[in-house]
Amino acid sequence: MYGFEAMTFNIHGGYLEAIVRGHRAGLLTAADYNNLCQCETLDDIKMHLSATEYGPYLQNEPSPLHTTTIVEKCTLKLVDEYKHMLCQATEPLSTFLEYITYGHMIDNVVLIVTGTLHERDVQELLEKCHPLGMFDSIATLAVAQNMRELYRLVLVDTPLAPYFSECITSEDLDDMNIEIMRNTLYKAYLEDFYKFCQKLGGATAEIMSDLLAFEADRRAVNITINSIGTELTRDDRRKLYSNFGLLYPYGHEELAVCEDIDQVRAVMEKYPPYQSIFSKLSYGESQMLDKAFYEEEVKRLCLAFEQQFHYGVFFAYMRLREQEIRNLMWISECVAQNQKSRVHDSVVFIF
Amino acid sequence: MERIEKFIDNLPPMDLMRSEKMTLVQLIIPVESAHRAISYLGELGLLQFRDLNSERSPFQRTFVNQVKRCGEMSRKLRFFKDQISKAGLLSSVHPVVEPDLELEELEIQLAEHENELIEMNSNSEKLRVTYNELLEFKLVLQKACGFLLPSSNHAVAEERELTENIYSNDDYVETASLLEQETRPADQSGLRFISGIICKSKALRFERMLFRATRGNMLFNQAPAGEEIMDPLSAEMVEKTVFVVHFSGEQARTKILKICEAFGANCYPVPDDISKQRQITREVSSHLSELETTLDAGIRHRNKALTSIGYHLTQWTSMVRREKAVYDTLNMLNFDVTKKCLVGEGWCPIFAKVQIQEALQRATFDSSSQVGIIFHVMDAVESPPTYFRTNHFTNAYQEIVDAYGVARYQEANPAVYTVVTFPFLFAVMFGDWGHGICLLLGALVLIAREGRLSTQKLGSFMEMLFGGRYVLLLMSLFSIYCGLIYNEFFSVPFHIFGGSAYKCRDVTCSDAKSAGLIKFRDPYPFGVDPSWRGSRLELPFLNSLKMKMSILLGVAQMNLGIILSYFNARFFRSSLDIRYQFVPQMIFLNSLFGYLSLLIIIKWCTGSQADLYHVMIYMFLSPTDDLGENELFWGQRPLQIVLLLLALVAVPWMLFPKPFILKKLHSERFQGRTYGLLGSSEFDLDVEPDSARDHHEEFNFSEVFVHQMIHSIEFVLGAVSNTASYLRLWALSLAHSELSTVFYEKVLLLAWGYDNIVIRLIGLAVFAFATAFILLMMETLSAFLHALRLHWVEFQNKFYHGDGYKFKPFSFALITDDDD
């Protein structure tokens, strides 16, 4: 299929690509964000959103709105679109679409496990889970006492099972090893996804490897920054980095030994694509790093739409929508808490 | 020439020819009467407001709160509607008409109803949950006994004592979750059990999970519950499965309970003793029946409330929709400087000015405002919207034209001619009076049921048919007419207008197919002689006839198009277009294809044998050559040379002068004016923001020239290709008659040849289906599309710009429920 996507892609993927491009056209624009940022109340936000594709999802909400309702409904729209696409998809696109949700699955598993560790109600936890990452027996996660049980009872049925091979221990669960589990799983997931895309070949491999490499590098940086000052050893830290991406392998070696944020910065500035991100930050600051990364990610995701006949658009669309929902959540929170001066702090314009 | 001009000027104005004269008006409305004035205007429905606040986002506008309130109310109404349809009630067919409510009152009423409903819902919800629990308990008791019976003999007395204490409690429902802990060792080996109920769809996974969690040390029994239970979340009936798990050990118990919780399985304790079981079953049943009556009463009460809401729902909905429309319109208005008046701009047809003024006066009077509403006409630079007053009959034809493009303001409207030419061209392709009668019946049914169908909601296909019922009517009438001319009735010729003009050479008629017939009396009076059918020369004869007829019709229609461009030019006082566009176009088309038409007519009249292909081809190749036997009339050769020269001259005539003259005119008008026009201060003040008055003008010669070039080339090439395009009339007509011949001869007659009733019936059925679906549906569709194309392309490109925009008045009648 390599290089000849134009000839055969549309047989199976053409309809869905058209659908996803149509969905993309419905993403909120900078003008929409400008209007949203001027809103005084959540009702104003609802009113503005009613003119967008979110309209039908919000129109039946009674008036005292909450941020959670807005976010919930917007996510519901994304989920509906995703499910529709998944229903229509054939192999290998359907597998590709499923891969997109594994990240949420990992997050949900970690959420439930941490929650039960702190003796929270399972139903309450389930409500907080991302609907894209739900699987059948997710509630049963609460039964497990250690990693081995977690795997044997529940996760062996899920697509996450192969990623578990590295973290089956009989240790009891605690915060630290749950976090390590999350990152190990994520590492395995990204590598698997990367391999899958390479197997698909063609423009999909080309575009997805770029997007996934960025994701992997971002995670590496975040792991490094978050593990500074914890008891995580260098080797353990090194093990959590995904084995691909721009930073692999030399960047990882250097990141593994970093002791503070400025050292991370020094490492990253050796890589031209990340230079611009770090040059926006002042020394010693890591607050704005997330936003800078998000902005860079959005830029790359938008570029994925410039090329045709590849699956990257589906990944890009899902990610862009998620970013949009994060934006809406931030704007709504700011409006709800009367913090409008901070509204621009974390909103990433998509177009 | 003078007389022609005079004659044209004195022509009575045609209603649909030009769109209504529009004018830009300004309204200055005092705030207190604004709402009333706008709603009166909405009832009138003849004023299109311009949005003067387009730069403001929706929530920055003046009446945003009212719009929000309307949105909230319509949400409540949707909630009611939803509830009513969920309860399975029909929303009332006869809505109660009651005096108009104030919006505020309605809002309060709606809020009350909503609260009431929500309260009732939550009450019945609670009851429903309890009811479900009891029902499940009952089912578990019934089914689980089956699994437990053998072990009940070994039941230990103490446990029985214990359970007795607890089960004697009447509020076991509330303590059900506590009771599930009451799993007793059923025998000395420490075997215990948990019983409960779970969704059927989850049962398999549940069992697997239990197996894994206990490492296989359990016994799982299940039985279908037999009864469907309502799922409180989705209000759907779900099938459930009763299960009993036997296991041993305390750890396993906690695990199993957790898994039960995770799977949403409800656990209920079942006593081992049979008498206990019976007793509990009895109690549960009695409670169930009590609850059922309560539930029923609740539902009855709720239904009553919903029905009373349903009576008003339609009225409320339309009222809220109107209010929302009024406030949306008010949001388009500007406040004036003093903030006491609203200023609006809009388009209205000139004939409606009196009505609008009257409505505004009424509004002032009704709202007992001190100050009247000022209504005055403004001059506009922007082109006004196009508005045709159509009726039931003309509407469909206007839609056909609008589908191509809405007419430029006051431009000649092709719909006037489309009313006749469209069905006629259709019929030329669909000429068969048998099929025409079928279509006519269909059209008459649609028209007879007009009153009923127009109020119903139809499917998209029926809606299309219904919308085009008058098109269908004319199409079928013309089809009958053309069918009579072609003498076709399901491809069978009839001797309606007397006998055939031809007869056989001798009595035996043996050489009829080879030597042909002889003519013995006057031609058949109307249409094609029936004797042509089945003869050897049938096809060549009909082809020649239809082909020539197509060209005549085409040239006539194209000439009509060019003449309409003359009327347009006269109307817009553009002598340039007449002189350098209309005249050369007329000359070009008629010197070539007009001449061809002339030849056709002469050939028909004189019965000459001349070869028209030859004449036309050699007119170009060697115009000076002698025509020989192809000469139709005296002086044909010099005439041809003159026509050819005229056609050659016409091409540069329509190409060059116009852009140059336009350029000259432009430079004359702006001579010496090197700087732009400075807006006088007075003028500037007068301009409302976003008003229709701002304008600028620029002249780009190359653009105009290229445009003219494209236009000329299109016309010259189009003259040839469009004429050829009209041959589709012949082609489709041929296809239609051949198809119907095939179905008639090869299906119906073939089947009739057998002396077998079954074969005959089958043949008849196939013939009927083929006629109905292929000839009446597919062929109608294809002839319709070809007629559409002939109008949109061949006819309308001669004169129609179609770049206007439609008049969309603010009207309550036009507010449909599309926003739902």
PDB file of C-alpha atoms in Angstrom, chain A residues 2 9 21 47 49-50 57 62 89 167 169 243 246 277 306 329:
ATOM      1  CA  TYR A   2       2.985   2.248   0.471  1.00  0.00           C
ATOM      2  CA  PHE A   9      -7.638   4.397   0.299  1.00  0.00           C
ATOM      3  CA  ARG A  21     -13.058  16.241   7.919  1.00  0.00           C
ATOM      4  CA  MET A  47     -26.116  30.363  24.334  1.00  0.00           C
ATOM      5  CA  LEU A  49     -22.435  27.051  22.043  1.00  0.00           C
ATOM      6  CA  SER A  50     -26.020  26.534  20.929  1.00  0.00           C
ATOM      7  CA  TYR A  57     -26.363  18.442  23.248  1.00  0.00           C
ATOM      8  CA  PRO A  62     -32.001  23.306  32.670  1.00  0.00           C
ATOM      9  CA  ALA A  89     -14.931   1.548  10.186  1.00  0.00           C
ATOM     10  CA  CYS A 167       4.548  -4.592  35.740  1.00  0.00           C
ATOM     11  CA  THR A 169       4.311  -7.815  40.727  1.00  0.00           C
ATOM     12  CA  ASN A 243      11.766   3.598  23.040  1.00  0.00           C
ATOM     13  CA  LEU A 246      13.231  12.349  18.758  1.00  0.00           C
ATOM     14  CA  ILE A 277       8.884  25.630  23.154  1.00  0.00           C
ATOM     15  CA  GLU A 306      -3.086  18.963   5.211  1.00  0.00           C
ATOM     16  CA  MET A 329     -13.708  23.550  30.652  1.00  0.00           C
TER      17      MET A 329
END
